[in-house]
Short mmCIF file of C-alpha atoms in Angstrom, two decimals:
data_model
loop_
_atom_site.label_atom_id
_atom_site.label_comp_id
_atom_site.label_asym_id
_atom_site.label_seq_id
_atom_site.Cartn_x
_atom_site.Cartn_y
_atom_site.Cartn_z
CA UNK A 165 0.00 0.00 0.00
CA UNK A 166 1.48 3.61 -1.24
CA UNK A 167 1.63 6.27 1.44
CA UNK A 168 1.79 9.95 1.41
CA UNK A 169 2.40 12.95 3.10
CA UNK A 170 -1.06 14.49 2.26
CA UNK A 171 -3.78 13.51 -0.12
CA UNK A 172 -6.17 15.82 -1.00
CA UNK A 173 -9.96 14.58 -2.24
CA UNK A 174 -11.17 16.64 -4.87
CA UNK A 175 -9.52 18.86 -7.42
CA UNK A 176 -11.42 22.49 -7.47
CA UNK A 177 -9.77 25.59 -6.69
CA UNK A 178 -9.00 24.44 -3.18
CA UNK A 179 -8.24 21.16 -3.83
CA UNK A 180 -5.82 21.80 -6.66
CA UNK A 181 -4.25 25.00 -4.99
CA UNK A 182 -3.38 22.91 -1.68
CA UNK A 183 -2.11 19.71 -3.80
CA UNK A 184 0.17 22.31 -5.22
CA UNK A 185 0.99 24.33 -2.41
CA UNK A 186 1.77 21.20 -0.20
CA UNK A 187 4.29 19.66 -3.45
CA UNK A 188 5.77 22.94 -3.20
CA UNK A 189 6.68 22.60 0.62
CA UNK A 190 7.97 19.00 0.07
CA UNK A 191 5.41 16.82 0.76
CA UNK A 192 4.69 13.80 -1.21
CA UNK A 193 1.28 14.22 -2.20
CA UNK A 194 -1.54 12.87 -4.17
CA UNK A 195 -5.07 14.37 -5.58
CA UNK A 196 -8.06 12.32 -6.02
CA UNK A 197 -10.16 13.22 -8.67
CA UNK A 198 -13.82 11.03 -9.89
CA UNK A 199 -13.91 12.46 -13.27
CA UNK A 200 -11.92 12.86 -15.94
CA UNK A 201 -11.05 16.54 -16.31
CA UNK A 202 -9.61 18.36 -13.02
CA UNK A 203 -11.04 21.43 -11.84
CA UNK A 204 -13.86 20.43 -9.63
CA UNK A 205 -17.47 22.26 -10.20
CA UNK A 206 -15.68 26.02 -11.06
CA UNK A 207 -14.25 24.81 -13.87
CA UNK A 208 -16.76 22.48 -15.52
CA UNK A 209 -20.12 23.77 -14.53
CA UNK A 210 -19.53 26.92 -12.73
CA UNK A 211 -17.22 30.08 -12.74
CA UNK A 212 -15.29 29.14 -16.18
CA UNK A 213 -18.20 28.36 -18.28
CA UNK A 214 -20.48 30.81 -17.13
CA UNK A 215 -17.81 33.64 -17.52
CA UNK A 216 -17.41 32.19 -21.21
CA UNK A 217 -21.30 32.71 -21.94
CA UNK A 218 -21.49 35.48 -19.94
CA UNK A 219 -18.77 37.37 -22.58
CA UNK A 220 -19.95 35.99 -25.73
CA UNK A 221 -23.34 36.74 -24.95
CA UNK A 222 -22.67 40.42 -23.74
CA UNK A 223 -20.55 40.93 -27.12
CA UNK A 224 -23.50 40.06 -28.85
CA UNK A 225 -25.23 42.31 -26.83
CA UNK A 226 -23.02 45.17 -27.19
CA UNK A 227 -23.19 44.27 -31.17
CA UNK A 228 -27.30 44.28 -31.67
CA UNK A 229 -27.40 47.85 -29.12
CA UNK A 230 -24.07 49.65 -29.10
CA UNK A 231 -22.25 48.92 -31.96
CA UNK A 232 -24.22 51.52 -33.84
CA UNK A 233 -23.84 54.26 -31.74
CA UNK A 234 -19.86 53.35 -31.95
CA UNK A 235 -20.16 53.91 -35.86
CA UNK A 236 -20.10 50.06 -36.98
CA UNK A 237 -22.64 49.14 -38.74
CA UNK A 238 -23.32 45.34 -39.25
CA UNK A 239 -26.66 44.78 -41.40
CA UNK A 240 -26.72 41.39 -40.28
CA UNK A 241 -26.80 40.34 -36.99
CA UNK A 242 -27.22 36.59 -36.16
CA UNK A 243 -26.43 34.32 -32.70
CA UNK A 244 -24.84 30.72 -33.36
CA UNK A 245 -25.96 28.88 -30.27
CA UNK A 246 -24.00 26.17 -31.12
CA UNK A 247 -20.79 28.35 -31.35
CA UNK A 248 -21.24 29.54 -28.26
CA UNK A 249 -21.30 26.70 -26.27
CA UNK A 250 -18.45 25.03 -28.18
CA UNK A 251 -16.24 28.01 -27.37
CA UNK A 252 -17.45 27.40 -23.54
CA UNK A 253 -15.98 23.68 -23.72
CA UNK A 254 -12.91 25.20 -25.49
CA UNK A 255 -12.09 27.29 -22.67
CA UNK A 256 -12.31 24.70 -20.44
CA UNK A 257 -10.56 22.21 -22.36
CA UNK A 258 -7.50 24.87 -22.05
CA UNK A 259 -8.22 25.19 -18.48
CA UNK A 260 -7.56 21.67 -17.25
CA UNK A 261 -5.02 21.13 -19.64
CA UNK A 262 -3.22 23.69 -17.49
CA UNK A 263 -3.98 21.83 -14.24
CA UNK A 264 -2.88 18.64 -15.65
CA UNK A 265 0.73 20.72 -16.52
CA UNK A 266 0.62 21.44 -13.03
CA UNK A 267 0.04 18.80 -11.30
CA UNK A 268 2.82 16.73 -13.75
CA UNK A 269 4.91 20.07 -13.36
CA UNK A 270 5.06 19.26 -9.15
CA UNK A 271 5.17 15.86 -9.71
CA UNK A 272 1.39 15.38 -7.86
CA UNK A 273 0.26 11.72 -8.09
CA UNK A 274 -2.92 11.82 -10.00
CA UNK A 275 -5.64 8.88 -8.82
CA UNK A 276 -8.40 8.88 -10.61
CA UNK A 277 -11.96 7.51 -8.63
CA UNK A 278 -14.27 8.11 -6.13
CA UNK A 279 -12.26 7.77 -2.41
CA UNK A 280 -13.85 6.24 0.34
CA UNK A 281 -12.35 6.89 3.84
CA UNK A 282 -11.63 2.58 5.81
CA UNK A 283 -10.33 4.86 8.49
CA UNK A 284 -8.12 7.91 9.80
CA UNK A 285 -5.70 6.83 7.70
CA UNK A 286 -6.55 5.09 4.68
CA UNK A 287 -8.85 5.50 2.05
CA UNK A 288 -9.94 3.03 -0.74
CA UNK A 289 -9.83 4.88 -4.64
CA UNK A 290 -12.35 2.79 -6.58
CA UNK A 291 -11.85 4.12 -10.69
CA UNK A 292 -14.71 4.74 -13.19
CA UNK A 293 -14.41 0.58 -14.35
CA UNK A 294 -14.23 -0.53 -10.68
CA UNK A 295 -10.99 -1.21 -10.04
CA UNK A 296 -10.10 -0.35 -6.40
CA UNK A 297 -6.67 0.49 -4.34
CA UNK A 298 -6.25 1.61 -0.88
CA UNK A 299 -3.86 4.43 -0.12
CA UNK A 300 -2.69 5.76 3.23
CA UNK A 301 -1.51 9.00 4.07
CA UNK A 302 -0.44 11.28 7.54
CA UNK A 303 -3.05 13.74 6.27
CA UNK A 304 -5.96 14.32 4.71
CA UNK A 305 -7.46 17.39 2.67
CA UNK A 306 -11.01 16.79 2.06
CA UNK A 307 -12.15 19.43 -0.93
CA UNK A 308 -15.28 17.70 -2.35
CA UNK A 309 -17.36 21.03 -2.88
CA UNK A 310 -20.81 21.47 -3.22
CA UNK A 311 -23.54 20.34 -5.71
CA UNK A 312 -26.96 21.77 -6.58
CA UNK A 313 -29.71 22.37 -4.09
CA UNK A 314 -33.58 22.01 -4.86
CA UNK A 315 -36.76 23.28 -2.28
CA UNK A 316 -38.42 21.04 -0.56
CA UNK A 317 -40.58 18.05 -2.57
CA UNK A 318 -39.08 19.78 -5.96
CA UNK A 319 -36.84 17.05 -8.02
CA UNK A 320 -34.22 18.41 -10.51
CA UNK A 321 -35.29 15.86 -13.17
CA UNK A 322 -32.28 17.50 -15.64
CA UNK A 323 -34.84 17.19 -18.47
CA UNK A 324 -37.35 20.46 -17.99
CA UNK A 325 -36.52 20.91 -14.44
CA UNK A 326 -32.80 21.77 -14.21
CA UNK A 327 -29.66 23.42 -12.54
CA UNK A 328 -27.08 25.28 -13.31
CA UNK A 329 -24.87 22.18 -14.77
CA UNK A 330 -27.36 21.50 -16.95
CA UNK A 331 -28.19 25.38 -18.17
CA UNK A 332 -24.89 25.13 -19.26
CA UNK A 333 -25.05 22.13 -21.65
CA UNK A 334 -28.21 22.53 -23.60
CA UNK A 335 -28.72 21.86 -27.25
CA UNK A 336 -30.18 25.17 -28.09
CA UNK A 337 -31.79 28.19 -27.65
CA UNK A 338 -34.77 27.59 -25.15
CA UNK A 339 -37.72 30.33 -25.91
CA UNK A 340 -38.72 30.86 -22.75
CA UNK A 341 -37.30 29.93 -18.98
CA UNK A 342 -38.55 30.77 -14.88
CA UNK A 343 -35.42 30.85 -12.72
CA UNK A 344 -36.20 29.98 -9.12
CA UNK A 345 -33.96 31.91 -7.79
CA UNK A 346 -32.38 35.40 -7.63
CA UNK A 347 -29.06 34.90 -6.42
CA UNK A 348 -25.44 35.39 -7.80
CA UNK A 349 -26.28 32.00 -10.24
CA UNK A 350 -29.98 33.14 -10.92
CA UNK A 351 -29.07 36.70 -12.15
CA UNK A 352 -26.27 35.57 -14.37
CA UNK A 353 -27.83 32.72 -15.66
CA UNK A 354 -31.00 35.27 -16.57
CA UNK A 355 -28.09 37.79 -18.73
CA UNK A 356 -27.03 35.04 -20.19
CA UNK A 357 -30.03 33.38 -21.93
CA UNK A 358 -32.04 36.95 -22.09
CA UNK A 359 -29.19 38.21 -24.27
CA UNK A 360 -29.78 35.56 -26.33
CA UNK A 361 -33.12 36.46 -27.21
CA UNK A 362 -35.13 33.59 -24.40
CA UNK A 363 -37.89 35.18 -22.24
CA UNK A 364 -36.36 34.93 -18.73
CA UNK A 365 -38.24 35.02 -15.69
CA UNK A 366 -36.91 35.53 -12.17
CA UNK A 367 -39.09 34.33 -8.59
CA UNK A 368 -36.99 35.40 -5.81
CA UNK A 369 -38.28 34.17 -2.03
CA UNK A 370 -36.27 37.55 -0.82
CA UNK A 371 -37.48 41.61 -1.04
CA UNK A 372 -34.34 42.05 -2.71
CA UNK A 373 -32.29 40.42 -5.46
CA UNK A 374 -28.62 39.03 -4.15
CA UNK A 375 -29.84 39.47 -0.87
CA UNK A 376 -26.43 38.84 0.68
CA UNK A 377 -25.19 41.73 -0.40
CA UNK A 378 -25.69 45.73 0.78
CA UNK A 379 -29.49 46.09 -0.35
CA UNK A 380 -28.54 48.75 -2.44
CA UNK A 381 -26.63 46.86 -4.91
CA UNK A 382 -29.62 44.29 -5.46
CA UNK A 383 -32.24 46.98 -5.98
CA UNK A 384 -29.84 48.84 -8.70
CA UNK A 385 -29.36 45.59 -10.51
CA UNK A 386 -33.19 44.81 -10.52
CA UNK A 387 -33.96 48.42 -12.15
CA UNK A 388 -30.90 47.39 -14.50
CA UNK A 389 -32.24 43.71 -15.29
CA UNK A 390 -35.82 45.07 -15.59
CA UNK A 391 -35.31 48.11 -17.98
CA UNK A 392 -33.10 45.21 -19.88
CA UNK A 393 -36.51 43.36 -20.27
CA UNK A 394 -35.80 40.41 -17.76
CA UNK A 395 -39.18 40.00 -15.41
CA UNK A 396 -38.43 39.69 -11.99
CA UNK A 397 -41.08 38.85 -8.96
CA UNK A 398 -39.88 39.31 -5.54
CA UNK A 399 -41.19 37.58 -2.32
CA UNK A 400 -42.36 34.83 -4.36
CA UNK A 401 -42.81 31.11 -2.55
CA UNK A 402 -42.35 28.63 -4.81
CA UNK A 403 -43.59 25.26 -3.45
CA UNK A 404 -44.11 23.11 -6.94
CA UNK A 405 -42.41 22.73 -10.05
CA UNK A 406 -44.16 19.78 -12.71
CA UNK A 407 -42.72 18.13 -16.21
CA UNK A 408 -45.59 18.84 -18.84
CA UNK A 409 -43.45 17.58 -21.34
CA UNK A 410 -42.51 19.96 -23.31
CA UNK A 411 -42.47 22.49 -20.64
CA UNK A 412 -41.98 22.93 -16.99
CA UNK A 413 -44.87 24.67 -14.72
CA UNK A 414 -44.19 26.15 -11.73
CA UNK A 415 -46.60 26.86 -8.84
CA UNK A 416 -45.89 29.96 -6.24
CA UNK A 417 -47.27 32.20 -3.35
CA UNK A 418 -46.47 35.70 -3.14
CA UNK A 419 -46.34 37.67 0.34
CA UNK A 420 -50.06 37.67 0.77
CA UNK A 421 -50.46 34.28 0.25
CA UNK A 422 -52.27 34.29 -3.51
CA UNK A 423 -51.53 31.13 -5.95
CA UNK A 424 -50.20 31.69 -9.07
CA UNK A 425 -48.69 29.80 -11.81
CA UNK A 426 -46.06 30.04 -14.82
CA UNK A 427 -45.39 27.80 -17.68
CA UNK A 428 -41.43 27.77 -19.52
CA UNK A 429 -39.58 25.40 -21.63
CA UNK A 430 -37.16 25.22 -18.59
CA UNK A 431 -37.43 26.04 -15.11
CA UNK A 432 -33.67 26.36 -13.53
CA UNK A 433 -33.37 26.15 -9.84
CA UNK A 434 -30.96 28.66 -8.37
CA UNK A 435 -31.47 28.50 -4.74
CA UNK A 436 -28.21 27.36 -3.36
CA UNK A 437 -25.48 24.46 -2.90
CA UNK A 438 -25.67 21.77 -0.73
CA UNK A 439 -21.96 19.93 0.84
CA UNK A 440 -20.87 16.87 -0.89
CA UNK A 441 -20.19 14.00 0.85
CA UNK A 442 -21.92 11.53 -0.24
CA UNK A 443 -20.13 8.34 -0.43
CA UNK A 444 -16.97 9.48 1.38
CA UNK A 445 -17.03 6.89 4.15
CA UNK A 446 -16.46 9.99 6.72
CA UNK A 447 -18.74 7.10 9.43
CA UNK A 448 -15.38 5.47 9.26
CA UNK A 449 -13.59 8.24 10.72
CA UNK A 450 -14.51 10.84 13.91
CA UNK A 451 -15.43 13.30 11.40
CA UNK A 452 -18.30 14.63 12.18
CA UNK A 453 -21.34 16.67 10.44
CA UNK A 454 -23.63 19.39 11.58
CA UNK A 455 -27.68 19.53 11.04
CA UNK A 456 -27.24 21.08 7.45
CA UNK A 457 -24.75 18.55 6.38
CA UNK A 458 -21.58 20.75 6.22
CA UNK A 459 -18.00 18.89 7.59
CA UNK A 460 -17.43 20.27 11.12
CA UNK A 461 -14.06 22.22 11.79
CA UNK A 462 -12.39 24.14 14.19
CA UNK A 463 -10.54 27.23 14.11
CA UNK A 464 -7.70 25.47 12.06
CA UNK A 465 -9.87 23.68 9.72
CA UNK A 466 -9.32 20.81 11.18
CA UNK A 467 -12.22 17.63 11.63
CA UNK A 468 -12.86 15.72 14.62
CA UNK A 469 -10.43 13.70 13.33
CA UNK A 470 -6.91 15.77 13.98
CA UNK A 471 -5.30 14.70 10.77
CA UNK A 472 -8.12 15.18 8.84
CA UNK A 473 -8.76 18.84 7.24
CA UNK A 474 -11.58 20.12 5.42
CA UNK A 475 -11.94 23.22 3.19
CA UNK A 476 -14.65 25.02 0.63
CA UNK A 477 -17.39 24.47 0.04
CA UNK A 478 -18.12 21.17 2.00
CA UNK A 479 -17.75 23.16 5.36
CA UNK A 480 -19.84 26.14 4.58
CA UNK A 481 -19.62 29.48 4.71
CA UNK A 482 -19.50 31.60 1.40
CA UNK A 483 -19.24 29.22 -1.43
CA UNK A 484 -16.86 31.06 -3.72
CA UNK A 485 -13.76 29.55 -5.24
CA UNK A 486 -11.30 32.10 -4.43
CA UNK A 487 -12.26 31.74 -0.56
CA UNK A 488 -11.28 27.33 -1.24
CA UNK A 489 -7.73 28.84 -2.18
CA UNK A 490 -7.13 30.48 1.06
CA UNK A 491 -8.42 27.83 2.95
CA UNK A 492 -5.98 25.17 0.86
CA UNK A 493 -3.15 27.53 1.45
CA UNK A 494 -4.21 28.11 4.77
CA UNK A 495 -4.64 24.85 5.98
CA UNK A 496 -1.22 23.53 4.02
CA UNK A 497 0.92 26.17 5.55
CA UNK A 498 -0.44 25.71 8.81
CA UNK A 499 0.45 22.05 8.46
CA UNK A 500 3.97 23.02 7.43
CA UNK A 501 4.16 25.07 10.73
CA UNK A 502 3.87 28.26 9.70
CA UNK A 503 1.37 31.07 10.85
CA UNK A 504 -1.06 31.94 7.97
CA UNK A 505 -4.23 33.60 8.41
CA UNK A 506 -7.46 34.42 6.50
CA UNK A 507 -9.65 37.14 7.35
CA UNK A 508 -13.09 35.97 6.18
CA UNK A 509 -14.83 39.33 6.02
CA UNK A 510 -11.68 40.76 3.41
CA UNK A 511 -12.65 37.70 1.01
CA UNK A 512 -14.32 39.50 -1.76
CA UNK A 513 -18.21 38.54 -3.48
CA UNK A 514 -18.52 39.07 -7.08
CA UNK A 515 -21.55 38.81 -9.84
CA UNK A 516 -20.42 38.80 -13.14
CA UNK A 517 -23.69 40.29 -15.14
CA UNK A 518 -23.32 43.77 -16.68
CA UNK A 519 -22.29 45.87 -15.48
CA UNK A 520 -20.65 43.46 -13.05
CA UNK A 521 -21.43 43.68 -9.26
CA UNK A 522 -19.06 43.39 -6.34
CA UNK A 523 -18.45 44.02 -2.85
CA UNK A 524 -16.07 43.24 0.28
CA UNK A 525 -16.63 43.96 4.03
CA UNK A 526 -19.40 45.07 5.95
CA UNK A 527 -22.90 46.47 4.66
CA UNK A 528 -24.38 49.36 5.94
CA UNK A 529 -27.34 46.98 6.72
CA UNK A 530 -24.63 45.33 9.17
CA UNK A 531 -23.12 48.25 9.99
CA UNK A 532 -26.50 49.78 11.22
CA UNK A 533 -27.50 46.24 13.35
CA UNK A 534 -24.13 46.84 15.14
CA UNK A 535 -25.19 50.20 15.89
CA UNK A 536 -21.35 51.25 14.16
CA UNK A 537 -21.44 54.92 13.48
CA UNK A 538 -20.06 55.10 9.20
CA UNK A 539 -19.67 57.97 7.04
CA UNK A 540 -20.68 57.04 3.02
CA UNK A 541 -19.00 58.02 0.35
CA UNK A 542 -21.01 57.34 -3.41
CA UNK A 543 -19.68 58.07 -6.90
CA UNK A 544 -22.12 57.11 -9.93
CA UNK A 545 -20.08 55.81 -13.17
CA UNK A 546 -22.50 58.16 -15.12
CA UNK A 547 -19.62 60.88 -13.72
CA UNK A 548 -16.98 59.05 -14.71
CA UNK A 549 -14.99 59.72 -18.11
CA UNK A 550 -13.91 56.24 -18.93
CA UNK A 551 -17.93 55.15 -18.22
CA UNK A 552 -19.15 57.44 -20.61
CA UNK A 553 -16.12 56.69 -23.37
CA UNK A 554 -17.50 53.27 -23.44
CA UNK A 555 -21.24 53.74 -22.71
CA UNK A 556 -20.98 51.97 -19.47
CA UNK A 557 -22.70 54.37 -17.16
CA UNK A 558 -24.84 52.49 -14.74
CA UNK A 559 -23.97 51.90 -11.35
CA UNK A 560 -21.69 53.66 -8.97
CA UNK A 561 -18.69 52.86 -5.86
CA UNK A 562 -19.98 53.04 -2.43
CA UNK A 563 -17.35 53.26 0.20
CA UNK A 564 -18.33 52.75 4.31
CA UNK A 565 -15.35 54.77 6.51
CA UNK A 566 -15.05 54.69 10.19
CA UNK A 567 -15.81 58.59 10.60
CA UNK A 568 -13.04 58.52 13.48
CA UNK A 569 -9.90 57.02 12.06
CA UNK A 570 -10.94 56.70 8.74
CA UNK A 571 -10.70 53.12 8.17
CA UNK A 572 -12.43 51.54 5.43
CA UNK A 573 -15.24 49.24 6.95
CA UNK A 574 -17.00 48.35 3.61
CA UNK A 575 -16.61 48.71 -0.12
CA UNK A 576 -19.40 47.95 -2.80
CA UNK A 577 -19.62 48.52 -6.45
CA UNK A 578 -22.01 47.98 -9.30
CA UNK A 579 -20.59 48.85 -12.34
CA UNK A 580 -18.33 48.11 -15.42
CA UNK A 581 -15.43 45.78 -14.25
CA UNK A 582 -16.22 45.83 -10.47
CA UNK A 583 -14.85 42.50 -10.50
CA UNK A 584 -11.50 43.99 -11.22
CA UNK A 585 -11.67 47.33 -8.87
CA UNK A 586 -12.91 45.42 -5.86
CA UNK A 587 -8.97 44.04 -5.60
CA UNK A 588 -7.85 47.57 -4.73
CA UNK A 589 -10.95 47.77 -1.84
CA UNK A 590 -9.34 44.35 -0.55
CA UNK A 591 -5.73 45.68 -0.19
CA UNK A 592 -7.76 48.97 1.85
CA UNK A 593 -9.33 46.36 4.30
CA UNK A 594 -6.35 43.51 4.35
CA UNK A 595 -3.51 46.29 5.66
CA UNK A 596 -5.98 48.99 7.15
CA UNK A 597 -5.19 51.69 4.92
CA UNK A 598 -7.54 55.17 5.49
CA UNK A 599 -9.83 56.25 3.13
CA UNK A 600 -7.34 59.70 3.54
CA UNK A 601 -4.56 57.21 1.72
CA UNK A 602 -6.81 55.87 -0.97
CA UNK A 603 -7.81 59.14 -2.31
CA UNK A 604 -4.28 60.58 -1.75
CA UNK A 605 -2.88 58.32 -4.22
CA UNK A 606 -2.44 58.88 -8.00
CA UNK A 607 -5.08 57.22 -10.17
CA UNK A 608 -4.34 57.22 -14.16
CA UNK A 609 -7.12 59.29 -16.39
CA UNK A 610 -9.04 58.24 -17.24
CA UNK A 611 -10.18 54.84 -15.51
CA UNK A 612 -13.25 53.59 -13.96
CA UNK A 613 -10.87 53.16 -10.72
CA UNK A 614 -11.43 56.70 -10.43
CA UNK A 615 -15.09 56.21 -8.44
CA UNK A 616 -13.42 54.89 -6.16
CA UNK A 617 -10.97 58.07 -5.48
CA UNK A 618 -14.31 59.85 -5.52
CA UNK A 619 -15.73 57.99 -3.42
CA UNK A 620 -13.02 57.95 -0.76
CA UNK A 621 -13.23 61.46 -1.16
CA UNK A 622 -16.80 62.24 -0.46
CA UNK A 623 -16.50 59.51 2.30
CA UNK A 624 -13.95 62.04 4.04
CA UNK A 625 -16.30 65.08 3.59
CA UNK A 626 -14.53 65.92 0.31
CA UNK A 627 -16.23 67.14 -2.51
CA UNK A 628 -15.72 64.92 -5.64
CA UNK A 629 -12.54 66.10 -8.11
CA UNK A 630 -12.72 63.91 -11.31
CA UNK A 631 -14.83 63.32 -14.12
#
């Protein structure tokens, strides 16, 4: 029976990132993978193939509404559904062909199954044809992610009543489609099919669209998604969804407790992730679960069982890729006896519909149920040179500043590339720089960044500078 240092289950971003980091410290290690393709959910049926519809379907976009107004003029205008999605698998393709250079590259032993824990120490890898081999190791890295969640008696049948993993592999161009669901997936999975021309419908249990995020944000991107011609319901209770067929119905309650009903070619359920560990054999070990199903841990990540770790997705908390990384590198340099850290309220949310949405920090709805005392600062793009040069004027930067020391408390943006800018906002939280520092600082002319130096600004009792 092989043994290693460390084997990590699962190959997403934090399984993959602490294979590598641990290889890179000097410890044998091997990553078990079930399917054929590393990468895990993000880069199969989450934030790589969605970012590849997401683009070509805002270029088309941008071609049928802006183009002209740029001075091109295209007489002809036509979507190739097909095309689409085959440049979607194409970018994946190229995206775990670099994880397989990687993993070759640190000289990561590759097993390729399902693993199933015998014990603390050893786990049985049984491959795709059945073949089985046990494997021991000192540690363990469990990084099995999340899958698809449904409400309560609602099936995902993958034929009319899907999720996201299937939204993202259908044959063509559905005409119409309800999205349960009006969350980071729901939203962009309603810009991507709307821009292609289907009717998209959102039901949303919440008052407010990405309800995790400051309330403000949500309500600008339903006025943006609206006036784009996507219908949205809020406070909707949706408590059946049926196969006709050839379409999907789905039944619902609003607020005041009326029925109501919609028919679509699809309905998509968007309502969350669920851990996933089915099949692991954790009832073998002294790792333990709580009442939602999410891998208990302690402070260090650690299980019930001390050798056993457990990062992502499976243990809760916000299910984004880039907060698997720091728990991988966490958790491996912590191993390797060093003192890392992660600050879970500097880990940045994004949305990636137009423009784009992001945010780090506190909320002023969390601000205001501490009873913290914040000054605002708020700079629309519609002031904003570089917005304007590109027609990208919706939105604005809202900064939260202690009013005393001027520390940055919160930082949330709707508008072009707010995935990008929301970096900078991280550094200001990670190292505690003053809002008196970021505006202080030379921004190049002209760039969207510059909100954000507005903002900063007004936050400080500044009037705003730029345009």
């Amino acid at each position: 029976m092989e043994k290693f240092d460390l084997i990590v289950i699962g190959s997403g971003p934090g399984g993959y990132v602490a294979a590598i980091r641990a290889s890179q410290l000097g410890y044998k290690t091997a990553i078990v993978e079930k399917y054929e393709g590393l990468g895990g959910t993000c880069t199969h049926v989450g934030c790589i193939p969605t970012k590849a519809l997401l683009d070509s379907t805002h270029h088309y976009a941008d071609a049928q509404h802006k183009f002209k107004s740029y001075g091109i003029e295209i007489q002809d205008i036509q979507l190739n559904f097909n095309q689409i999605f085959q440049r979607k698998d194409e970018v994946i393709l190229k995206n775990t062909q670099g994880l397989d250079f990687l993993m070759q590259k640190n000289k990561i032993t590759r097993l390729h199954g399902t693993a199933s824990f015998q014990n603390n120490t050893t786990i049985t890898v049984t491959s795709p044809k059945g073949e089985r081999i046990q494997v021991e190791a000192d540690r363990f890295i469990i990084a099995t992610g999340s899958k698809p969640a449904t409400l309560p008696g609602i099936t995902l049948d993958k034929k009319r009543i899907i999720s996201s993993t299937e939204a993202l592999s259908l044959t063509q161009k559905p005409n119409s489609i309800i999205i349960v669901g009006g969350g980071v997936i729901g939203v962009e999975m309603a810009s991507i099919y709307h821009r292609m021309g289907t009717q998209v419908t959102i039901l949303e249990y919440a008052s407010n669209l990405i309800s995790t995020m400051d309330t403000e944000l949500g309500k600008t991107l339903h006025k943006i998604l609206k006036k784009e011609g996507i219908a949205i319901q809020l406070e909707q209770s949706v408590y059946q969804v049926d196969n006709l067929g050839e379409q999907a119905r789905v039944k619902f309650k609003n607020k005041q407790g009326e029925d109501y009903e919609l028919q679509a070619d699809y309905v998509l359920m968007a309502v969350g992730r669920r851990p996933y560990t089915e099949g692991l054999g954790l009832e073998h070990t002294a790792v333990t679960l709580n009442a939602r199903g999410f891998i208990e841990t302690n402070g260090q990540l650690q299980t019930n069982a001390p050798n056993i770790y457990a990062i992502g997705d499976v243990i809760g908390g916000a299910m984004l890729a880039h907060k698997a990384e720091e728990e991988a590198v966490y958790v491996v340099e912590t191993i390797n006896g060093q003192k890392p850290h992660i600050h879970y309220n500097r880990i940045p949310n994004v949305v990636y519909t137009w423009p784009e949405v992001a945010s780090v920090g506190a909320t002023e709805q969390e601000l205001k149920q501490q009873n913290t005392v914040y000054n605002v600062g708020k700079f629309p793009f519609s002031a904003n040179a570089r917005a304007r040069a590109s027609m990208d004027t919706d939105g604005f930067a809202k900064v939260l500043v202690d009013p005393k020391y001027g520390e940055v408390l919160g930082v949330h943006i709707i508008g072009a590339r707010a995935a990008d800018l929301i970096a900078q906002a991280v550094v200001a939280l990670e190292y505690e720089v003053t809002a008196q520092d970021m505006f202080s600082i030379s921004y190049a002319h002209p760039t969207f960044a510059e909100v954000l130096k507005d903002a900063y600004r007004m936050a400080y009792g500044h009037p705003a500078i730029n345009i």
